[in-house]
mmCIF file with all atom_site columns, C-alpha atoms in Angstrom:
data_model
loop_
_atom_site.group_PDB
_atom_site.id
_atom_site.type_symbol
_atom_site.label_atom_id
_atom_site.label_alt_id
_atom_site.label_comp_id
_atom_site.label_asym_id
_atom_site.label_entity_id
_atom_site.label_seq_id
_atom_site.pdbx_PDB_ins_code
_atom_site.Cartn_x
_atom_site.Cartn_y
_atom_site.Cartn_z
_atom_site.occupancy
_atom_site.B_iso_or_equiv
_atom_site.pdbx_formal_charge
_atom_site.auth_seq_id
_atom_site.auth_comp_id
_atom_site.auth_asym_id
_atom_site.auth_atom_id
_atom_site.pdbx_PDB_model_num
ATOM 1   C CA . MET A 1 1   ? -15.257 -34.862 10.443  1.00 54.00 ? 1   MET A CA 1
ATOM 2   C CA . PRO A 1 2   ? -12.433 -32.334 10.031  1.00 56.00 ? 2   PRO A CA 1
ATOM 3   C CA . LEU A 1 3   ? -11.703 -31.167 6.497   1.00 57.00 ? 3   LEU A CA 1
ATOM 4   C CA . PRO A 1 4   ? -8.081  -29.976 6.522   1.00 57.00 ? 4   PRO A CA 1
ATOM 5   C CA . PHE A 1 5   ? -8.232  -28.633 2.975   1.00 53.00 ? 5   PHE A CA 1
ATOM 6   C CA . LEU A 1 6   ? -10.789 -26.039 4.105   1.00 56.00 ? 6   LEU A CA 1
ATOM 7   C CA . THR A 1 7   ? -8.594  -24.564 6.820   1.00 54.00 ? 7   THR A CA 1
ATOM 8   C CA . ALA A 1 8   ? -6.494  -21.509 6.265   1.00 54.00 ? 8   ALA A CA 1
ATOM 9   C CA . ASP A 1 9   ? -3.656  -21.700 8.742   1.00 51.00 ? 9   ASP A CA 1
ATOM 10  C CA . GLY A 1 10  ? -1.828  -18.728 7.308   1.00 45.00 ? 10  GLY A CA 1
ATOM 11  C CA . VAL A 1 11  ? -4.630  -16.161 7.417   1.00 47.00 ? 11  VAL A CA 1
ATOM 12  C CA . PHE A 1 12  ? -3.470  -12.950 9.064   1.00 44.00 ? 12  PHE A CA 1
ATOM 13  C CA . ASP A 1 13  ? -5.086  -11.753 12.248  1.00 45.00 ? 13  ASP A CA 1
ATOM 14  C CA . ALA A 1 14  ? -4.925  -8.102  13.198  1.00 43.00 ? 14  ALA A CA 1
ATOM 15  C CA . ASP A 1 15  ? -3.508  -8.858  16.669  1.00 44.00 ? 15  ASP A CA 1
ATOM 16  C CA . GLU A 1 16  ? -0.639  -11.077 15.550  1.00 45.00 ? 16  GLU A CA 1
ATOM 17  C CA . ASP A 1 17  ? 2.903   -9.785  15.150  1.00 44.00 ? 17  ASP A CA 1
ATOM 18  C CA . GLU A 1 18  ? 4.213   -12.903 13.444  1.00 47.00 ? 18  GLU A CA 1
ATOM 19  C CA . ALA A 1 19  ? 4.185   -12.850 9.634   1.00 47.00 ? 19  ALA A CA 1
ATOM 20  C CA . LEU A 1 20  ? 3.586   -16.607 9.314   1.00 47.00 ? 20  LEU A CA 1
ATOM 21  C CA . PRO A 1 21  ? 1.223   -17.849 12.014  1.00 51.00 ? 21  PRO A CA 1
ATOM 22  C CA . HIS A 1 22  ? 1.304   -21.646 11.872  1.00 52.00 ? 22  HIS A CA 1
ATOM 23  C CA . SER A 1 23  ? 1.875   -24.534 14.206  1.00 63.00 ? 23  SER A CA 1
ATOM 24  C CA . ASP A 1 24  ? 3.648   -27.027 11.919  1.00 68.00 ? 24  ASP A CA 1
ATOM 25  C CA . PRO A 1 25  ? 5.593   -25.307 9.146   1.00 64.00 ? 25  PRO A CA 1
ATOM 26  C CA . GLU A 1 26  ? 6.619   -28.581 7.457   1.00 75.00 ? 26  GLU A CA 1
ATOM 27  C CA . ARG A 1 27  ? 3.106   -29.345 6.163   1.00 82.00 ? 27  ARG A CA 1
ATOM 28  C CA . TRP A 1 28  ? 1.791   -28.128 2.816   1.00 88.00 ? 28  TRP A CA 1
ATOM 29  C CA . ARG A 1 29  ? -0.883  -25.541 3.570   1.00 88.00 ? 29  ARG A CA 1
ATOM 30  C CA . ARG A 1 30  ? -3.114  -23.147 1.693   1.00 89.00 ? 30  ARG A CA 1
ATOM 31  C CA . PRO A 1 31  ? -2.497  -19.623 3.036   1.00 87.00 ? 31  PRO A CA 1
ATOM 32  C CA . TYR A 1 32  ? -6.087  -18.555 2.355   1.00 89.00 ? 32  TYR A CA 1
ATOM 33  C CA . ARG A 1 33  ? -9.583  -19.960 2.633   1.00 89.00 ? 33  ARG A CA 1
ATOM 34  C CA . PRO A 1 34  ? -11.417 -21.353 -0.376  1.00 90.00 ? 34  PRO A CA 1
ATOM 35  C CA . GLY A 1 35  ? -13.830 -18.815 -1.764  1.00 89.00 ? 35  GLY A CA 1
ATOM 36  C CA . PRO A 1 36  ? -17.609 -19.055 -1.702  1.00 88.00 ? 36  PRO A CA 1
ATOM 37  C CA . TRP A 1 37  ? -17.837 -19.824 -5.429  1.00 87.00 ? 37  TRP A CA 1
ATOM 38  C CA . ARG A 1 38  ? -15.524 -22.817 -5.102  1.00 89.00 ? 38  ARG A CA 1
ATOM 39  C CA . VAL A 1 39  ? -17.280 -24.102 -1.970  1.00 93.00 ? 39  VAL A CA 1
ATOM 40  C CA . ALA A 1 40  ? -20.744 -23.626 -3.506  1.00 93.00 ? 40  ALA A CA 1
ATOM 41  C CA . ALA A 1 41  ? -19.776 -25.518 -6.666  1.00 93.00 ? 41  ALA A CA 1
ATOM 42  C CA . ALA A 1 42  ? -18.286 -28.351 -4.602  1.00 95.00 ? 42  ALA A CA 1
ATOM 43  C CA . ALA A 1 43  ? -21.366 -28.476 -2.363  1.00 96.00 ? 43  ALA A CA 1
ATOM 44  C CA . LEU A 1 44  ? -23.609 -28.699 -5.409  1.00 97.00 ? 44  LEU A CA 1
ATOM 45  C CA . LEU A 1 45  ? -21.486 -31.539 -6.810  1.00 97.00 ? 45  LEU A CA 1
ATOM 46  C CA . LEU A 1 46  ? -21.596 -33.343 -3.465  1.00 97.00 ? 46  LEU A CA 1
ATOM 47  C CA . LEU A 1 47  ? -25.391 -33.021 -3.440  1.00 97.00 ? 47  LEU A CA 1
ATOM 48  C CA . VAL A 1 48  ? -25.578 -34.467 -6.951  1.00 97.00 ? 48  VAL A CA 1
ATOM 49  C CA . SER A 1 49  ? -23.251 -37.283 -5.888  1.00 97.00 ? 49  SER A CA 1
ATOM 50  C CA . ALA A 1 50  ? -25.485 -38.082 -2.899  1.00 96.00 ? 50  ALA A CA 1
ATOM 51  C CA . PHE A 1 51  ? -28.528 -38.358 -5.149  1.00 97.00 ? 51  PHE A CA 1
ATOM 52  C CA . MET A 1 52  ? -26.542 -40.547 -7.532  1.00 96.00 ? 52  MET A CA 1
ATOM 53  C CA . LEU A 1 53  ? -25.552 -42.843 -4.659  1.00 95.00 ? 53  LEU A CA 1
ATOM 54  C CA . LEU A 1 54  ? -29.206 -43.047 -3.610  1.00 96.00 ? 54  LEU A CA 1
ATOM 55  C CA . ALA A 1 55  ? -30.099 -43.979 -7.172  1.00 95.00 ? 55  ALA A CA 1
ATOM 56  C CA . THR A 1 56  ? -27.380 -46.640 -7.034  1.00 95.00 ? 56  THR A CA 1
ATOM 57  C CA . VAL A 1 57  ? -28.984 -48.180 -3.937  1.00 95.00 ? 57  VAL A CA 1
ATOM 58  C CA . ILE A 1 58  ? -32.387 -48.192 -5.642  1.00 94.00 ? 58  ILE A CA 1
ATOM 59  C CA . ILE A 1 59  ? -30.884 -49.840 -8.716  1.00 94.00 ? 59  ILE A CA 1
ATOM 60  C CA . VAL A 1 60  ? -29.258 -52.508 -6.517  1.00 93.00 ? 60  VAL A CA 1
ATOM 61  C CA . PHE A 1 61  ? -32.606 -53.294 -4.862  1.00 93.00 ? 61  PHE A CA 1
ATOM 62  C CA . ALA A 1 62  ? -34.177 -53.534 -8.310  1.00 91.00 ? 62  ALA A CA 1
ATOM 63  C CA . GLY A 1 63  ? -31.649 -56.239 -9.084  1.00 84.00 ? 63  GLY A CA 1
ATOM 64  C CA . THR A 1 64  ? -29.774 -54.651 -11.986 1.00 86.00 ? 64  THR A CA 1
ATOM 65  C CA . TRP A 1 65  ? -26.146 -55.090 -10.961 1.00 90.00 ? 65  TRP A CA 1
ATOM 66  C CA . ALA A 1 66  ? -24.599 -53.793 -14.176 1.00 92.00 ? 66  ALA A CA 1
ATOM 67  C CA . GLY A 1 67  ? -26.604 -50.575 -13.957 1.00 92.00 ? 67  GLY A CA 1
ATOM 68  C CA . ALA A 1 68  ? -25.716 -50.228 -10.275 1.00 93.00 ? 68  ALA A CA 1
ATOM 69  C CA . GLY A 1 69  ? -22.020 -50.521 -11.080 1.00 94.00 ? 69  GLY A CA 1
ATOM 70  C CA . ILE A 1 70  ? -22.268 -47.818 -13.725 1.00 95.00 ? 70  ILE A CA 1
ATOM 71  C CA . ALA A 1 71  ? -24.264 -45.540 -11.395 1.00 94.00 ? 71  ALA A CA 1
ATOM 72  C CA . ALA A 1 72  ? -21.783 -46.107 -8.552  1.00 95.00 ? 72  ALA A CA 1
ATOM 73  C CA . ALA A 1 73  ? -18.819 -45.332 -10.814 1.00 97.00 ? 73  ALA A CA 1
ATOM 74  C CA . ALA A 1 74  ? -20.490 -42.137 -12.064 1.00 97.00 ? 74  ALA A CA 1
ATOM 75  C CA . SER A 1 75  ? -21.300 -41.105 -8.497  1.00 96.00 ? 75  SER A CA 1
ATOM 76  C CA . LEU A 1 76  ? -17.729 -41.678 -7.377  1.00 96.00 ? 76  LEU A CA 1
ATOM 77  C CA . ALA A 1 77  ? -16.481 -39.667 -10.351 1.00 97.00 ? 77  ALA A CA 1
ATOM 78  C CA . VAL A 1 78  ? -18.691 -36.719 -9.334  1.00 97.00 ? 78  VAL A CA 1
ATOM 79  C CA . LEU A 1 79  ? -17.534 -37.091 -5.726  1.00 96.00 ? 79  LEU A CA 1
ATOM 80  C CA . GLY A 1 80  ? -13.876 -37.101 -6.815  1.00 96.00 ? 80  GLY A CA 1
ATOM 81  C CA . THR A 1 81  ? -14.508 -34.021 -8.952  1.00 96.00 ? 81  THR A CA 1
ATOM 82  C CA . ALA A 1 82  ? -15.951 -32.148 -5.971  1.00 96.00 ? 82  ALA A CA 1
ATOM 83  C CA . LEU A 1 83  ? -13.024 -33.062 -3.743  1.00 95.00 ? 83  LEU A CA 1
ATOM 84  C CA . ARG A 1 84  ? -10.465 -32.135 -6.404  1.00 95.00 ? 84  ARG A CA 1
ATOM 85  C CA . LEU A 1 85  ? -12.251 -28.815 -6.919  1.00 93.00 ? 85  LEU A CA 1
ATOM 86  C CA . LEU A 1 86  ? -11.845 -28.057 -3.216  1.00 93.00 ? 86  LEU A CA 1
ATOM 87  C CA . ARG A 1 87  ? -8.192  -29.070 -3.320  1.00 92.00 ? 87  ARG A CA 1
ATOM 88  C CA . THR A 1 88  ? -7.203  -26.718 -6.164  1.00 92.00 ? 88  THR A CA 1
ATOM 89  C CA . GLY A 1 89  ? -5.306  -23.571 -5.310  1.00 91.00 ? 89  GLY A CA 1
ATOM 90  C CA . VAL A 1 90  ? -1.882  -22.476 -4.148  1.00 92.00 ? 90  VAL A CA 1
ATOM 91  C CA . TRP A 1 91  ? -0.179  -24.362 -1.322  1.00 92.00 ? 91  TRP A CA 1
ATOM 92  C CA . VAL A 1 92  ? 3.070   -23.444 0.440   1.00 90.00 ? 92  VAL A CA 1
ATOM 93  C CA . SER A 1 93  ? 5.619   -25.118 2.693   1.00 89.00 ? 93  SER A CA 1
ATOM 94  C CA . PRO A 1 94  ? 9.296   -24.584 3.465   1.00 88.00 ? 94  PRO A CA 1
ATOM 95  C CA . ALA A 1 95  ? 10.009  -26.861 0.480   1.00 86.00 ? 95  ALA A CA 1
ATOM 96  C CA . GLY A 1 96  ? 8.411   -24.521 -2.027  1.00 88.00 ? 96  GLY A CA 1
ATOM 97  C CA . LEU A 1 97  ? 5.288   -23.303 -3.722  1.00 89.00 ? 97  LEU A CA 1
ATOM 98  C CA . ARG A 1 98  ? 2.729   -25.726 -5.137  1.00 91.00 ? 98  ARG A CA 1
ATOM 99  C CA . ARG A 1 99  ? 0.032   -24.737 -7.617  1.00 91.00 ? 99  ARG A CA 1
ATOM 100 C CA . VAL A 1 100 ? -2.633  -27.435 -7.583  1.00 92.00 ? 100 VAL A CA 1
ATOM 101 C CA . GLY A 1 101 ? -4.823  -27.336 -10.657 1.00 90.00 ? 101 GLY A CA 1
ATOM 102 C CA . PHE A 1 102 ? -7.743  -29.565 -11.495 1.00 90.00 ? 102 PHE A CA 1
ATOM 103 C CA . PHE A 1 103 ? -5.717  -31.857 -13.756 1.00 93.00 ? 103 PHE A CA 1
ATOM 104 C CA . ARG A 1 104 ? -2.137  -30.868 -13.013 1.00 92.00 ? 104 ARG A CA 1
ATOM 105 C CA . THR A 1 105 ? -0.022  -30.005 -9.986  1.00 91.00 ? 105 THR A CA 1
ATOM 106 C CA . ARG A 1 106 ? 3.193   -28.048 -10.288 1.00 89.00 ? 106 ARG A CA 1
ATOM 107 C CA . THR A 1 107 ? 5.724   -27.536 -7.496  1.00 89.00 ? 107 THR A CA 1
ATOM 108 C CA . ILE A 1 108 ? 8.344   -24.797 -7.580  1.00 89.00 ? 108 ILE A CA 1
ATOM 109 C CA . ARG A 1 109 ? 11.128  -24.875 -5.011  1.00 89.00 ? 109 ARG A CA 1
ATOM 110 C CA . TRP A 1 110 ? 11.811  -21.586 -3.244  1.00 87.00 ? 110 TRP A CA 1
ATOM 111 C CA . ILE A 1 111 ? 15.356  -21.539 -4.629  1.00 86.00 ? 111 ILE A CA 1
ATOM 112 C CA . GLU A 1 112 ? 13.862  -21.360 -8.158  1.00 86.00 ? 112 GLU A CA 1
ATOM 113 C CA . VAL A 1 113 ? 11.686  -18.316 -7.340  1.00 85.00 ? 113 VAL A CA 1
ATOM 114 C CA . SER A 1 114 ? 13.166  -14.910 -8.037  1.00 83.00 ? 114 SER A CA 1
ATOM 115 C CA . GLU A 1 115 ? 10.110  -12.831 -7.160  1.00 82.00 ? 115 GLU A CA 1
ATOM 116 C CA . ILE A 1 116 ? 6.394   -12.946 -6.435  1.00 85.00 ? 116 ILE A CA 1
ATOM 117 C CA . ARG A 1 117 ? 4.436   -9.830  -7.319  1.00 85.00 ? 117 ARG A CA 1
ATOM 118 C CA . THR A 1 118 ? 0.927   -8.556  -7.956  1.00 88.00 ? 118 THR A CA 1
ATOM 119 C CA . VAL A 1 119 ? 0.325   -7.106  -11.432 1.00 88.00 ? 119 VAL A CA 1
ATOM 120 C CA . GLN A 1 120 ? -2.601  -5.539  -13.241 1.00 90.00 ? 120 GLN A CA 1
ATOM 121 C CA . GLN A 1 121 ? -3.482  -7.585  -16.320 1.00 88.00 ? 121 GLN A CA 1
ATOM 122 C CA . PRO A 1 122 ? -6.409  -9.247  -18.080 1.00 88.00 ? 122 PRO A CA 1
ATOM 123 C CA . VAL A 1 123 ? -7.484  -12.241 -15.968 1.00 88.00 ? 123 VAL A CA 1
ATOM 124 C CA . ARG A 1 124 ? -10.031 -14.992 -16.474 1.00 87.00 ? 124 ARG A CA 1
ATOM 125 C CA . TRP A 1 125 ? -13.369 -14.504 -14.772 1.00 86.00 ? 125 TRP A CA 1
ATOM 126 C CA . LEU A 1 126 ? -14.059 -17.624 -12.630 1.00 79.00 ? 126 LEU A CA 1
ATOM 127 C CA . GLY A 1 127 ? -11.656 -19.567 -14.830 1.00 78.00 ? 127 GLY A CA 1
ATOM 128 C CA . LEU A 1 128 ? -13.889 -19.170 -17.880 1.00 81.00 ? 128 LEU A CA 1
ATOM 129 C CA . PRO A 1 129 ? -12.612 -17.936 -21.271 1.00 85.00 ? 129 PRO A CA 1
ATOM 130 C CA . ARG A 1 130 ? -14.018 -14.440 -20.635 1.00 87.00 ? 130 ARG A CA 1
ATOM 131 C CA . THR A 1 131 ? -11.297 -12.058 -19.462 1.00 84.00 ? 131 THR A CA 1
ATOM 132 C CA . VAL A 1 132 ? -11.634 -8.874  -17.420 1.00 90.00 ? 132 VAL A CA 1
ATOM 133 C CA . GLN A 1 133 ? -9.100  -6.387  -16.133 1.00 91.00 ? 133 GLN A CA 1
ATOM 134 C CA . GLY A 1 134 ? -7.914  -7.402  -12.682 1.00 89.00 ? 134 GLY A CA 1
ATOM 135 C CA . GLN A 1 135 ? -5.039  -8.248  -10.405 1.00 90.00 ? 135 GLN A CA 1
ATOM 136 C CA . ALA A 1 136 ? -2.953  -11.383 -10.710 1.00 90.00 ? 136 ALA A CA 1
ATOM 137 C CA . LEU A 1 137 ? -0.298  -12.771 -8.399  1.00 89.00 ? 137 LEU A CA 1
ATOM 138 C CA . THR A 1 138 ? 2.571   -13.972 -10.560 1.00 88.00 ? 138 THR A CA 1
ATOM 139 C CA . VAL A 1 139 ? 5.804   -15.771 -9.832  1.00 87.00 ? 139 VAL A CA 1
ATOM 140 C CA . ALA A 1 140 ? 9.030   -15.155 -11.726 1.00 84.00 ? 140 ALA A CA 1
ATOM 141 C CA . ALA A 1 141 ? 11.528  -17.996 -11.977 1.00 82.00 ? 141 ALA A CA 1
ATOM 142 C CA . ARG A 1 142 ? 15.268  -17.431 -11.767 1.00 81.00 ? 142 ARG A CA 1
ATOM 143 C CA . ASP A 1 143 ? 15.874  -19.321 -15.014 1.00 81.00 ? 143 ASP A CA 1
ATOM 144 C CA . GLY A 1 144 ? 13.493  -16.981 -16.861 1.00 76.00 ? 144 GLY A CA 1
ATOM 145 C CA . SER A 1 145 ? 10.906  -19.650 -17.687 1.00 75.00 ? 145 SER A CA 1
ATOM 146 C CA . GLU A 1 146 ? 7.316   -18.541 -17.802 1.00 71.00 ? 146 GLU A CA 1
ATOM 147 C CA . GLN A 1 147 ? 5.303   -19.607 -14.773 1.00 76.00 ? 147 GLN A CA 1
ATOM 148 C CA . PRO A 1 148 ? 1.527   -19.827 -14.520 1.00 78.00 ? 148 PRO A CA 1
ATOM 149 C CA . VAL A 1 149 ? -0.456  -17.152 -12.713 1.00 84.00 ? 149 VAL A CA 1
ATOM 150 C CA . LEU A 1 150 ? -0.866  -18.197 -9.083  1.00 86.00 ? 150 LEU A CA 1
ATOM 151 C CA . LEU A 1 151 ? -3.994  -16.279 -8.049  1.00 88.00 ? 151 LEU A CA 1
ATOM 152 C CA . THR A 1 152 ? -6.365  -13.740 -9.544  1.00 89.00 ? 152 THR A CA 1
ATOM 153 C CA . ASP A 1 153 ? -8.849  -11.455 -7.890  1.00 89.00 ? 153 ASP A CA 1
ATOM 154 C CA . HIS A 1 154 ? -11.561 -12.746 -10.266 1.00 88.00 ? 154 HIS A CA 1
ATOM 155 C CA . GLY A 1 155 ? -11.015 -16.447 -9.553  1.00 85.00 ? 155 GLY A CA 1
ATOM 156 C CA . ALA A 1 156 ? -13.325 -18.770 -7.634  1.00 84.00 ? 156 ALA A CA 1
ATOM 157 C CA . ASP A 1 157 ? -11.556 -17.972 -4.367  1.00 87.00 ? 157 ASP A CA 1
ATOM 158 C CA . PHE A 1 158 ? -11.470 -14.170 -4.509  1.00 88.00 ? 158 PHE A CA 1
ATOM 159 C CA . LEU A 1 159 ? -14.335 -12.911 -6.692  1.00 84.00 ? 159 LEU A CA 1
ATOM 160 C CA . ALA A 1 160 ? -15.782 -9.839  -4.913  1.00 84.00 ? 160 ALA A CA 1
ATOM 161 C CA . ARG A 1 161 ? -13.327 -10.399 -2.021  1.00 84.00 ? 161 ARG A CA 1
ATOM 162 C CA . GLY A 1 162 ? -10.559 -7.887  -2.702  1.00 81.00 ? 162 GLY A CA 1
ATOM 163 C CA . GLU A 1 163 ? -9.295  -7.802  0.887   1.00 89.00 ? 163 GLU A CA 1
ATOM 164 C CA . ALA A 1 164 ? -8.983  -11.592 0.941   1.00 89.00 ? 164 ALA A CA 1
ATOM 165 C CA . PHE A 1 165 ? -6.929  -11.452 -2.270  1.00 90.00 ? 165 PHE A CA 1
ATOM 166 C CA . ASP A 1 166 ? -4.637  -8.825  -0.753  1.00 90.00 ? 166 ASP A CA 1
ATOM 167 C CA . ARG A 1 167 ? -4.175  -10.934 2.413   1.00 91.00 ? 167 ARG A CA 1
ATOM 168 C CA . ALA A 1 168 ? -3.439  -14.077 0.376   1.00 90.00 ? 168 ALA A CA 1
ATOM 169 C CA . ALA A 1 169 ? -0.953  -12.209 -1.826  1.00 90.00 ? 169 ALA A CA 1
ATOM 170 C CA . GLY A 1 170 ? 0.731   -10.749 1.246   1.00 89.00 ? 170 GLY A CA 1
ATOM 171 C CA . SER A 1 171 ? 0.903   -14.161 2.868   1.00 89.00 ? 171 SER A CA 1
ATOM 172 C CA . LEU A 1 172 ? 2.489   -15.754 -0.215  1.00 88.00 ? 172 LEU A CA 1
ATOM 173 C CA . GLU A 1 173 ? 4.985   -12.910 -0.441  1.00 87.00 ? 173 GLU A CA 1
ATOM 174 C CA . ALA A 1 174 ? 5.833   -13.408 3.252   1.00 87.00 ? 174 ALA A CA 1
ATOM 175 C CA . TRP A 1 175 ? 6.461   -17.115 2.642   1.00 85.00 ? 175 TRP A CA 1
ATOM 176 C CA . ALA A 1 176 ? 8.716   -16.199 -0.276  1.00 86.00 ? 176 ALA A CA 1
ATOM 177 C CA . ARG A 1 177 ? 10.681  -13.700 1.821   1.00 84.00 ? 177 ARG A CA 1
ATOM 178 C CA . GLU A 1 178 ? 11.132  -16.193 4.649   1.00 84.00 ? 178 GLU A CA 1
ATOM 179 C CA . TYR A 1 179 ? 12.152  -19.262 2.650   1.00 81.00 ? 179 TYR A CA 1
ATOM 180 C CA . ARG A 1 180 ? 13.672  -17.964 -0.586  1.00 71.00 ? 180 ARG A CA 1
ATOM 181 C CA . LEU A 1 181 ? 17.443  -18.150 -0.586  1.00 55.00 ? 181 LEU A CA 1
ATOM 182 C CA . PRO A 1 182 ? 19.309  -14.975 -1.581  1.00 56.00 ? 182 PRO A CA 1
ATOM 183 C CA . VAL A 1 183 ? 20.362  -14.698 -5.208  1.00 49.00 ? 183 VAL A CA 1
ATOM 184 C CA . PRO A 1 184 ? 24.113  -15.399 -5.566  1.00 48.00 ? 184 PRO A CA 1
ATOM 185 C CA . ALA A 1 185 ? 26.035  -12.338 -6.754  1.00 44.00 ? 185 ALA A CA 1
#
């Protein structure tokens, strides 16, 4: 079964001359692959969900329908959590930039973006409250409003993968250069 949210259509290859290698530019796509921490956490949640579904089947055979309904609902909640965890990240298309969080998704049109840059700043380690010094990919809006940090090198996708962070940042900057309209003078 293909899992399109695990593909990274915009990953740079050394032999390619094109800045944005993709077949269908109209689709929303993640320009990097999910990191091992994110995939491992989702795999663990999927394993827990499978055991919960097995427990649901056992409860059904025992004849307790109310308990089976509760177990099935809990299992589906864990399954949904795992899938949402895999879906989080930054997605791009010609329409704009989309930051998919666990609870909230925010889309910024390219016309609203003034610049995307990598800065050194304190960043969250794996999304936890602990902060460490690292790199963050930030977006600046033309209206001056504060935008959330897009990516960090200490997040679940790029922890201990500095080259992958650099490729993802370069890919997002290439999307911005290609689709951002020039600032009116």
